[in-house]
Amino acid sequence: MQPPFALSSEDFARFEEEGFLAIQGLAAPAEIARVREIYDRLFAEKAGHERGLHLDMVSPDDSAAAVPRLTQLLNPPEFAPELLETDFRKNALAVARQLLGADAEPWFEHAICKPARHGAATPWHQDEAHRNDLGVTYRQISIWMPLQEATIENGCMRYISGSNRGPVLTHRSPHNDPRIMALECADEFDATRETFVPLNAGDAVVHDSRTLHGANANRTDAPRRAYIMAFRGAVHSAPEFRGYPWNLEKRTAADARAKAWSERGGLLGRTARAIGGALGRFFRRVRRKAGSLIRGKE
Ligand SMILES: O=C(O)CCC(=O)C(=O)O
């Protein structure tokens, strides 16, 4: 499928009704193979670990000896900028703009790996329950794309159909342990509405940030790899939103690593990094601009 990708009116209706929508062919097989190589390298290197960007979502994540069971890498393009030049990114943005409006913007992205044989189940949760930006509200969707077939056995996504039309439910940290990054839904919900969404590599499923979702453990001999891009629509003021208690109590090792990383070298280190970061962004913009001018001439 070449970008831009167009949704049908049935797709819109299904998404609003059920809170999720499977999409075929977000990326071509050659692109998936290339992204998968990058993905495996980043996870093998534990890219971003000391910065708190690589973590185990379902354990206290504070011991080198612990076997990770649901590993997350935040913002993979920071470690592999070539991920910014992919068709799946263009297609995902096109889908987001159709569902959220023309001002939809990429919000964050991450990769989640369920290791072979011992990859843990992803607890039932709503993405909106993770929200921590006080005083504002917006619509948010995630586009979840597996880099191999996703099956019930290796942990494809599962949803509670229609939960997008209900409220944000009460959540808690698994085992009530605020050191664990994941959240799990602590309220009752209608489990009879559970729907599994198996996918082929390069297909994707979009879900609303209110849609209750999770995934089985990986019981197969190969890792289950997923790449996820989140987008948000127009931001509105919501002074009444003061944060969720289950987030305010979080104390994760990854947050502590991120803080130590941002404070390293004291004031001098922070100033040098701010200047380096600004210069890096400037040169990346120049390089992108030059690239698009050259491509325009070809
Ligand atoms: O990949 C998974 O197992 C969970 C993904 C997820 O929760 C999400 O994309 O919001």
mmCIF file of C-alpha atoms and ligand atoms in Angstrom:
data_model
loop_
_atom_site.group_PDB
_atom_site.id
_atom_site.type_symbol
_atom_site.label_atom_id
_atom_site.label_comp_id
_atom_site.label_asym_id
_atom_site.label_seq_id
_atom_site.Cartn_x
_atom_site.Cartn_y
_atom_site.Cartn_z
ATOM 1 C CA MET A 1 0.000 0.000 0.000
ATOM 2 C CA GLN A 2 1.388 3.392 -0.988
ATOM 3 C CA PRO A 3 0.717 6.365 1.259
ATOM 4 C CA PRO A 4 -1.579 8.140 1.821
ATOM 5 C CA PHE A 5 -3.892 5.478 3.154
ATOM 6 C CA ALA A 6 -7.684 6.145 3.000
ATOM 7 C CA LEU A 7 -10.267 4.761 5.463
ATOM 8 C CA SER A 8 -13.795 3.937 4.269
ATOM 9 C CA SER A 9 -16.989 5.233 5.900
ATOM 10 C CA GLU A 10 -17.525 1.693 7.295
ATOM 11 C CA ASP A 11 -14.068 1.896 8.895
ATOM 12 C CA PHE A 12 -14.993 5.167 10.635
ATOM 13 C CA ALA A 13 -18.285 3.753 11.889
ATOM 14 C CA ARG A 14 -16.628 0.568 13.184
ATOM 15 C CA PHE A 15 -13.887 2.514 14.944
ATOM 16 C CA GLU A 16 -16.385 4.771 16.723
ATOM 17 C CA GLU A 17 -18.597 1.811 17.662
ATOM 18 C CA GLU A 18 -15.963 -0.694 18.813
ATOM 19 C CA GLY A 19 -12.973 1.489 19.691
ATOM 20 C CA PHE A 20 -10.517 -0.392 17.497
ATOM 21 C CA LEU A 21 -10.006 -1.135 13.834
ATOM 22 C CA ALA A 22 -7.715 -3.563 12.011
ATOM 23 C CA ILE A 23 -5.982 -2.144 8.940
ATOM 24 C CA GLN A 24 -4.331 -4.221 6.272
ATOM 25 C CA GLY A 25 -0.948 -3.454 4.732
ATOM 26 C CA LEU A 26 0.362 -0.472 6.675
ATOM 27 C CA ALA A 27 3.886 -1.466 5.581
ATOM 28 C CA ALA A 28 5.327 -3.613 2.796
ATOM 29 C CA PRO A 29 7.252 -6.842 3.645
ATOM 30 C CA ALA A 30 10.648 -5.350 2.688
ATOM 31 C CA GLU A 31 10.101 -2.441 5.054
ATOM 32 C CA ILE A 32 8.999 -4.759 7.852
ATOM 33 C CA ALA A 33 12.164 -6.836 7.381
ATOM 34 C CA ARG A 34 14.317 -3.699 7.581
ATOM 35 C CA VAL A 35 12.528 -2.342 10.670
ATOM 36 C CA ARG A 36 12.749 -5.734 12.346
ATOM 37 C CA GLU A 37 16.541 -5.794 11.957
ATOM 38 C CA ILE A 38 16.804 -2.361 13.550
ATOM 39 C CA TYR A 39 14.354 -3.373 16.277
ATOM 40 C CA ASP A 40 16.302 -6.520 17.211
ATOM 41 C CA ARG A 41 19.552 -4.576 17.315
ATOM 42 C CA LEU A 42 18.107 -1.878 19.599
ATOM 43 C CA PHE A 43 16.658 -4.435 22.020
ATOM 44 C CA ALA A 44 19.877 -6.519 22.001
ATOM 45 C CA GLU A 45 21.933 -3.388 22.790
ATOM 46 C CA LYS A 46 19.404 -2.295 25.428
ATOM 47 C CA ALA A 47 19.511 1.093 23.727
ATOM 48 C CA GLY A 48 18.379 3.874 26.055
ATOM 49 C CA HIS A 49 18.564 1.795 29.259
ATOM 50 C CA GLU A 50 20.686 4.255 31.221
ATOM 51 C CA ARG A 51 18.365 7.065 30.092
ATOM 52 C CA GLY A 52 15.270 5.254 31.387
ATOM 53 C CA LEU A 53 13.967 4.695 27.849
ATOM 54 C CA HIS A 54 14.404 0.902 27.911
ATOM 55 C CA LEU A 55 12.604 -0.911 30.706
ATOM 56 C CA ASP A 56 10.637 -3.950 31.796
ATOM 57 C CA MET A 57 7.004 -2.894 32.121
ATOM 58 C CA VAL A 58 5.845 -5.634 34.499
ATOM 59 C CA SER A 59 8.641 -5.905 37.078
ATOM 60 C CA PRO A 60 10.352 -3.417 39.413
ATOM 61 C CA ASP A 61 12.995 -3.309 36.615
ATOM 62 C CA ASP A 62 15.780 -2.500 39.031
ATOM 63 C CA SER A 63 18.060 -5.532 38.931
ATOM 64 C CA ALA A 64 20.476 -6.434 36.150
ATOM 65 C CA ALA A 65 19.867 -10.100 37.021
ATOM 66 C CA ALA A 66 16.082 -9.998 36.479
ATOM 67 C CA VAL A 67 14.845 -11.604 33.267
ATOM 68 C CA PRO A 68 12.783 -9.000 31.402
ATOM 69 C CA ARG A 69 9.278 -10.207 30.558
ATOM 70 C CA LEU A 70 7.657 -7.271 28.748
ATOM 71 C CA THR A 71 10.320 -4.968 27.436
ATOM 72 C CA GLN A 72 9.632 -1.468 26.179
ATOM 73 C CA LEU A 73 11.818 0.950 24.251
ATOM 74 C CA LEU A 74 10.545 4.530 24.188
ATOM 75 C CA ASN A 75 11.121 6.686 21.108
ATOM 76 C CA PRO A 76 13.148 4.223 18.980
ATOM 77 C CA PRO A 77 13.984 6.837 16.262
ATOM 78 C CA GLU A 78 16.215 8.561 18.792
ATOM 79 C CA PHE A 79 18.541 5.563 18.436
ATOM 80 C CA ALA A 80 17.813 4.770 14.768
ATOM 81 C CA PRO A 81 16.794 7.955 12.882
ATOM 82 C CA GLU A 82 16.248 5.904 9.709
ATOM 83 C CA LEU A 83 12.943 4.851 11.298
ATOM 84 C CA LEU A 84 11.708 8.353 10.490
ATOM 85 C CA GLU A 85 11.888 7.601 6.754
ATOM 86 C CA THR A 86 9.330 4.811 6.469
ATOM 87 C CA ASP A 87 6.055 4.339 4.611
ATOM 88 C CA PHE A 88 4.387 2.948 7.726
ATOM 89 C CA ARG A 89 4.979 6.281 9.443
ATOM 90 C CA LYS A 90 3.366 8.194 6.554
ATOM 91 C CA ASN A 91 0.438 5.773 6.465
ATOM 92 C CA ALA A 92 -0.010 5.932 10.232
ATOM 93 C CA LEU A 93 -0.113 9.737 10.157
ATOM 94 C CA ALA A 94 -2.655 9.632 7.304
ATOM 95 C CA VAL A 95 -4.866 7.280 9.352
ATOM 96 C CA ALA A 96 -4.511 9.474 12.448
ATOM 97 C CA ARG A 97 -5.466 12.637 10.550
ATOM 98 C CA GLN A 98 -8.576 10.960 9.196
ATOM 99 C CA LEU A 99 -9.665 9.762 12.637
ATOM 100 C CA LEU A 100 -8.610 12.757 14.746
ATOM 101 C CA GLY A 101 -8.722 15.674 12.313
ATOM 102 C CA ALA A 102 -6.192 17.531 10.189
ATOM 103 C CA ASP A 103 -4.323 18.906 13.201
ATOM 104 C CA ALA A 104 -3.510 15.443 14.594
ATOM 105 C CA GLU A 105 0.156 15.151 15.468
ATOM 106 C CA PRO A 106 2.544 12.340 16.383
ATOM 107 C CA TRP A 107 2.467 12.227 20.173
ATOM 108 C CA PHE A 108 4.910 9.481 21.195
ATOM 109 C CA GLU A 109 6.094 6.137 19.951
ATOM 110 C CA HIS A 110 7.495 2.981 21.432
ATOM 111 C CA ALA A 111 8.315 -0.638 20.792
ATOM 112 C CA ILE A 112 7.193 -3.522 22.996
ATOM 113 C CA CYS A 113 8.822 -6.935 22.895
ATOM 114 C CA LYS A 114 7.352 -10.062 24.484
ATOM 115 C CA PRO A 115 10.340 -12.412 24.722
ATOM 116 C CA ALA A 116 9.977 -15.986 23.418
ATOM 117 C CA ARG A 117 8.356 -18.460 25.869
ATOM 118 C CA HIS A 118 8.355 -16.174 28.925
ATOM 119 C CA GLY A 119 6.903 -12.921 27.532
ATOM 120 C CA ALA A 120 4.320 -11.781 30.105
ATOM 121 C CA ALA A 121 0.672 -10.942 29.442
ATOM 122 C CA THR A 122 -0.030 -7.240 28.942
ATOM 123 C CA PRO A 123 -2.505 -6.287 31.695
ATOM 124 C CA TRP A 124 -5.951 -4.951 30.728
ATOM 125 C CA HIS A 125 -5.755 -1.154 30.688
ATOM 126 C CA GLN A 126 -6.853 2.028 28.957
ATOM 127 C CA ASP A 127 -4.054 4.194 27.563
ATOM 128 C CA GLU A 128 -5.817 7.268 28.866
ATOM 129 C CA ALA A 129 -5.259 5.980 32.412
ATOM 130 C CA HIS A 130 -1.518 6.628 31.880
ATOM 131 C CA ARG A 131 -2.184 10.275 31.129
ATOM 132 C CA ASN A 132 -0.266 12.682 33.312
ATOM 133 C CA ASP A 133 -0.542 16.048 31.563
ATOM 134 C CA LEU A 134 -2.653 18.081 33.926
ATOM 135 C CA GLY A 135 -5.189 20.721 32.875
ATOM 136 C CA VAL A 136 -5.684 19.590 29.283
ATOM 137 C CA THR A 137 -7.678 17.038 27.312
ATOM 138 C CA TYR A 138 -7.450 15.636 23.782
ATOM 139 C CA ARG A 139 -8.374 12.585 21.741
ATOM 140 C CA GLN A 140 -5.597 10.063 21.343
ATOM 141 C CA ILE A 141 -5.174 6.937 19.273
ATOM 142 C CA SER A 142 -2.455 4.307 19.009
ATOM 143 C CA ILE A 143 -1.492 2.414 15.888
ATOM 144 C CA TRP A 144 -0.062 -0.989 16.859
ATOM 145 C CA MET A 145 1.907 -2.794 14.186
ATOM 146 C CA PRO A 146 3.454 -6.256 14.633
ATOM 147 C CA LEU A 147 6.752 -7.066 12.907
ATOM 148 C CA GLN A 148 5.781 -10.737 12.489
ATOM 149 C CA GLU A 149 2.440 -12.498 12.513
ATOM 150 C CA ALA A 150 0.600 -11.672 15.762
ATOM 151 C CA THR A 151 -1.495 -14.577 17.050
ATOM 152 C CA ILE A 152 -3.461 -15.455 20.165
ATOM 153 C CA GLU A 153 -0.521 -17.725 21.133
ATOM 154 C CA ASN A 154 2.227 -15.082 20.889
ATOM 155 C CA GLY A 155 0.196 -12.142 22.272
ATOM 156 C CA CYS A 156 -1.805 -10.303 19.619
ATOM 157 C CA MET A 157 -3.908 -7.418 20.899
ATOM 158 C CA ARG A 158 -7.284 -8.049 22.529
ATOM 159 C CA TYR A 159 -9.960 -5.451 23.171
ATOM 160 C CA ILE A 160 -13.195 -4.954 25.077
ATOM 161 C CA SER A 161 -15.392 -3.845 22.241
ATOM 162 C CA GLY A 162 -17.303 -0.601 22.963
ATOM 163 C CA SER A 163 -15.273 0.291 26.079
ATOM 164 C CA ASN A 164 -14.116 3.422 24.201
ATOM 165 C CA ARG A 165 -17.600 4.849 24.814
ATOM 166 C CA GLY A 166 -17.362 4.507 28.611
ATOM 167 C CA PRO A 167 -15.391 6.435 31.262
ATOM 168 C CA VAL A 168 -11.764 6.051 32.308
ATOM 169 C CA LEU A 169 -11.916 3.170 34.784
ATOM 170 C CA THR A 170 -9.989 2.848 38.043
ATOM 171 C CA HIS A 171 -6.477 1.478 37.532
ATOM 172 C CA ARG A 172 -3.645 0.352 39.807
ATOM 173 C CA SER A 173 -0.054 -0.811 39.532
ATOM 174 C CA PRO A 174 0.218 -4.620 39.157
ATOM 175 C CA HIS A 175 0.570 -6.200 42.651
ATOM 176 C CA ASN A 176 -0.116 -2.663 43.922
ATOM 177 C CA ASP A 177 3.614 -2.073 43.456
ATOM 178 C CA PRO A 178 4.232 1.550 42.351
ATOM 179 C CA ARG A 179 7.724 0.560 41.154
ATOM 180 C CA ILE A 180 6.075 -1.283 38.237
ATOM 181 C CA MET A 181 5.512 0.879 35.166
ATOM 182 C CA ALA A 182 2.444 -0.937 33.763
ATOM 183 C CA LEU A 183 -1.125 -0.266 34.882
ATOM 184 C CA GLU A 184 -3.953 -2.747 35.212
ATOM 185 C CA CYS A 185 -7.652 -2.059 35.273
ATOM 186 C CA ALA A 186 -9.036 -2.499 38.803
ATOM 187 C CA ASP A 187 -12.728 -2.065 37.876
ATOM 188 C CA GLU A 188 -15.243 -4.633 36.678
ATOM 189 C CA PHE A 189 -15.761 -4.783 32.927
ATOM 190 C CA ASP A 190 -17.759 -6.874 30.490
ATOM 191 C CA ALA A 191 -15.323 -9.673 29.584
ATOM 192 C CA THR A 192 -17.879 -11.200 27.200
ATOM 193 C CA ARG A 193 -17.032 -8.361 24.813
ATOM 194 C CA GLU A 194 -13.383 -9.479 24.515
ATOM 195 C CA THR A 195 -12.173 -9.581 20.891
ATOM 196 C CA PHE A 196 -8.752 -10.855 19.790
ATOM 197 C CA VAL A 197 -7.191 -9.178 16.742
ATOM 198 C CA PRO A 198 -4.658 -11.521 15.080
ATOM 199 C CA LEU A 199 -2.678 -9.750 12.365
ATOM 200 C CA ASN A 200 -0.149 -10.457 9.634
ATOM 201 C CA ALA A 201 3.206 -8.684 9.676
ATOM 202 C CA GLY A 202 2.749 -5.173 8.304
ATOM 203 C CA ASP A 203 -0.962 -5.038 9.151
ATOM 204 C CA ALA A 204 -1.942 -2.901 12.123
ATOM 205 C CA VAL A 205 -4.705 -2.238 14.605
ATOM 206 C CA VAL A 206 -5.742 1.265 15.677
ATOM 207 C CA HIS A 207 -7.302 1.812 19.092
ATOM 208 C CA ASP A 208 -8.740 4.751 20.954
ATOM 209 C CA SER A 209 -7.033 5.758 24.220
ATOM 210 C CA ARG A 210 -10.266 4.849 26.084
ATOM 211 C CA THR A 211 -10.500 1.331 24.641
ATOM 212 C CA LEU A 212 -9.714 -1.309 27.249
ATOM 213 C CA HIS A 213 -7.022 -3.618 25.861
ATOM 214 C CA GLY A 214 -4.310 -6.112 26.708
ATOM 215 C CA ALA A 215 -2.553 -9.134 25.229
ATOM 216 C CA ASN A 216 -1.819 -12.734 26.174
ATOM 217 C CA ALA A 217 1.570 -14.018 27.295
ATOM 218 C CA ASN A 218 3.891 -15.223 24.535
ATOM 219 C CA ARG A 219 3.932 -19.005 24.639
ATOM 220 C CA THR A 220 5.807 -19.464 21.345
ATOM 221 C CA ASP A 221 9.495 -19.967 20.541
ATOM 222 C CA ALA A 222 9.969 -16.546 18.904
ATOM 223 C CA PRO A 223 9.715 -13.026 20.340
ATOM 224 C CA ARG A 224 6.544 -11.041 19.659
ATOM 225 C CA ARG A 225 7.624 -7.675 18.331
ATOM 226 C CA ALA A 226 5.319 -4.650 18.097
ATOM 227 C CA TYR A 227 5.924 -1.048 17.015
ATOM 228 C CA ILE A 228 3.409 1.496 18.273
ATOM 229 C CA MET A 229 2.790 5.083 17.229
ATOM 230 C CA ALA A 230 0.452 7.297 19.272
ATOM 231 C CA PHE A 231 -1.165 10.451 17.900
ATOM 232 C CA ARG A 232 -3.214 13.164 19.516
ATOM 233 C CA GLY A 233 -5.833 15.547 18.157
ATOM 234 C CA ALA A 234 -6.516 19.173 19.079
ATOM 235 C CA VAL A 235 -5.649 19.986 22.704
ATOM 236 C CA HIS A 236 -8.348 21.632 24.847
ATOM 237 C CA SER A 237 -8.149 23.189 28.267
ATOM 238 C CA ALA A 238 -9.507 20.979 31.108
ATOM 239 C CA PRO A 239 -8.600 22.610 34.426
ATOM 240 C CA GLU A 240 -10.603 19.922 36.247
ATOM 241 C CA PHE A 241 -8.082 17.213 35.218
ATOM 242 C CA ARG A 242 -5.594 17.094 38.104
ATOM 243 C CA GLY A 243 -4.068 13.669 37.361
ATOM 244 C CA TYR A 244 -4.889 10.094 38.374
ATOM 245 C CA PRO A 245 -3.857 8.867 41.845
ATOM 246 C CA TRP A 246 -2.369 5.627 40.433
ATOM 247 C CA ASN A 247 0.114 7.704 38.389
ATOM 248 C CA LEU A 248 0.909 10.204 41.108
ATOM 249 C CA GLU A 249 2.187 7.345 43.327
ATOM 250 C CA LYS A 250 4.470 5.759 40.656
ATOM 251 C CA ARG A 251 8.145 5.403 41.610
ATOM 252 C CA THR A 252 9.816 3.515 38.770
ATOM 253 C CA ALA A 253 13.489 2.690 38.373
ATOM 254 C CA ALA A 254 13.279 3.926 34.759
ATOM 255 C CA ASP A 255 12.142 7.373 35.966
ATOM 256 C CA ALA A 256 15.058 7.416 38.417
ATOM 257 C CA ARG A 257 17.486 6.505 35.589
ATOM 258 C CA ALA A 258 15.996 9.237 33.388
ATOM 259 C CA LYS A 259 16.396 11.805 36.174
ATOM 260 C CA ALA A 260 20.001 10.796 36.892
ATOM 261 C CA TRP A 261 20.749 10.979 33.169
ATOM 262 C CA SER A 262 19.272 14.455 32.770
ATOM 263 C CA GLU A 263 21.186 15.739 35.805
ATOM 264 C CA ARG A 264 24.591 14.235 35.003
ATOM 265 C CA GLY A 265 27.525 16.677 34.995
ATOM 266 C CA GLY A 266 25.633 19.282 37.057
ATOM 267 C CA LEU A 267 24.840 22.723 35.651
ATOM 268 C CA LEU A 268 27.752 22.673 33.193
ATOM 269 C CA GLY A 269 26.660 19.303 31.780
ATOM 270 C CA ARG A 270 23.038 20.441 31.439
ATOM 271 C CA THR A 271 24.054 23.649 29.628
ATOM 272 C CA ALA A 272 26.390 21.805 27.226
ATOM 273 C CA ARG A 273 23.625 19.277 26.444
ATOM 274 C CA ALA A 274 21.042 22.022 25.844
ATOM 275 C CA ILE A 275 23.401 23.704 23.332
ATOM 276 C CA GLY A 276 24.317 20.350 21.721
ATOM 277 C CA GLY A 277 20.640 19.394 21.463
ATOM 278 C CA ALA A 278 19.662 22.698 19.823
ATOM 279 C CA LEU A 279 22.519 22.394 17.309
ATOM 280 C CA GLY A 280 21.608 18.750 16.580
ATOM 281 C CA ARG A 281 17.966 19.685 15.914
ATOM 282 C CA PHE A 282 19.055 22.557 13.673
ATOM 283 C CA PHE A 283 21.366 20.365 11.562
ATOM 284 C CA ARG A 284 18.758 17.573 11.310
ATOM 285 C CA ARG A 285 16.224 20.135 10.016
ATOM 286 C CA VAL A 286 18.743 21.437 7.462
ATOM 287 C CA ARG A 287 19.545 17.864 6.340
ATOM 288 C CA ARG A 288 15.841 17.002 5.965
ATOM 289 C CA LYS A 289 15.163 20.210 4.032
ATOM 290 C CA ALA A 290 18.148 19.590 1.725
ATOM 291 C CA GLY A 291 16.965 15.974 1.222
ATOM 292 C CA SER A 292 13.463 17.035 0.226
ATOM 293 C CA LEU A 293 14.831 19.710 -2.161
ATOM 294 C CA ILE A 294 17.053 17.109 -3.828
ATOM 295 C CA ARG A 295 14.183 14.583 -4.035
ATOM 296 C CA GLY A 296 11.963 17.304 -5.531
ATOM 297 C CA LYS A 297 14.485 17.785 -8.354
ATOM 298 C CA GLU A 298 14.812 14.060 -9.193
HETATM 299 O O1 LIG B 1 2.138 -4.651 22.857
HETATM 300 C C1 LIG B 1 1.464 -4.884 23.841
HETATM 301 O O2 LIG B 1 1.452 -5.997 24.386
HETATM 302 C C2 LIG B 1 0.613 -3.821 24.477
HETATM 303 C C3 LIG B 1 0.506 -2.572 23.675
HETATM 304 C C4 LIG B 1 -0.334 -1.511 24.297
HETATM 305 O O3 LIG B 1 -0.813 -1.629 25.388
HETATM 306 C C5 LIG B 1 -0.593 -0.289 23.532
HETATM 307 O O4 LIG B 1 -0.120 -0.142 22.408
HETATM 308 O O5 LIG B 1 -1.307 0.590 24.055
#
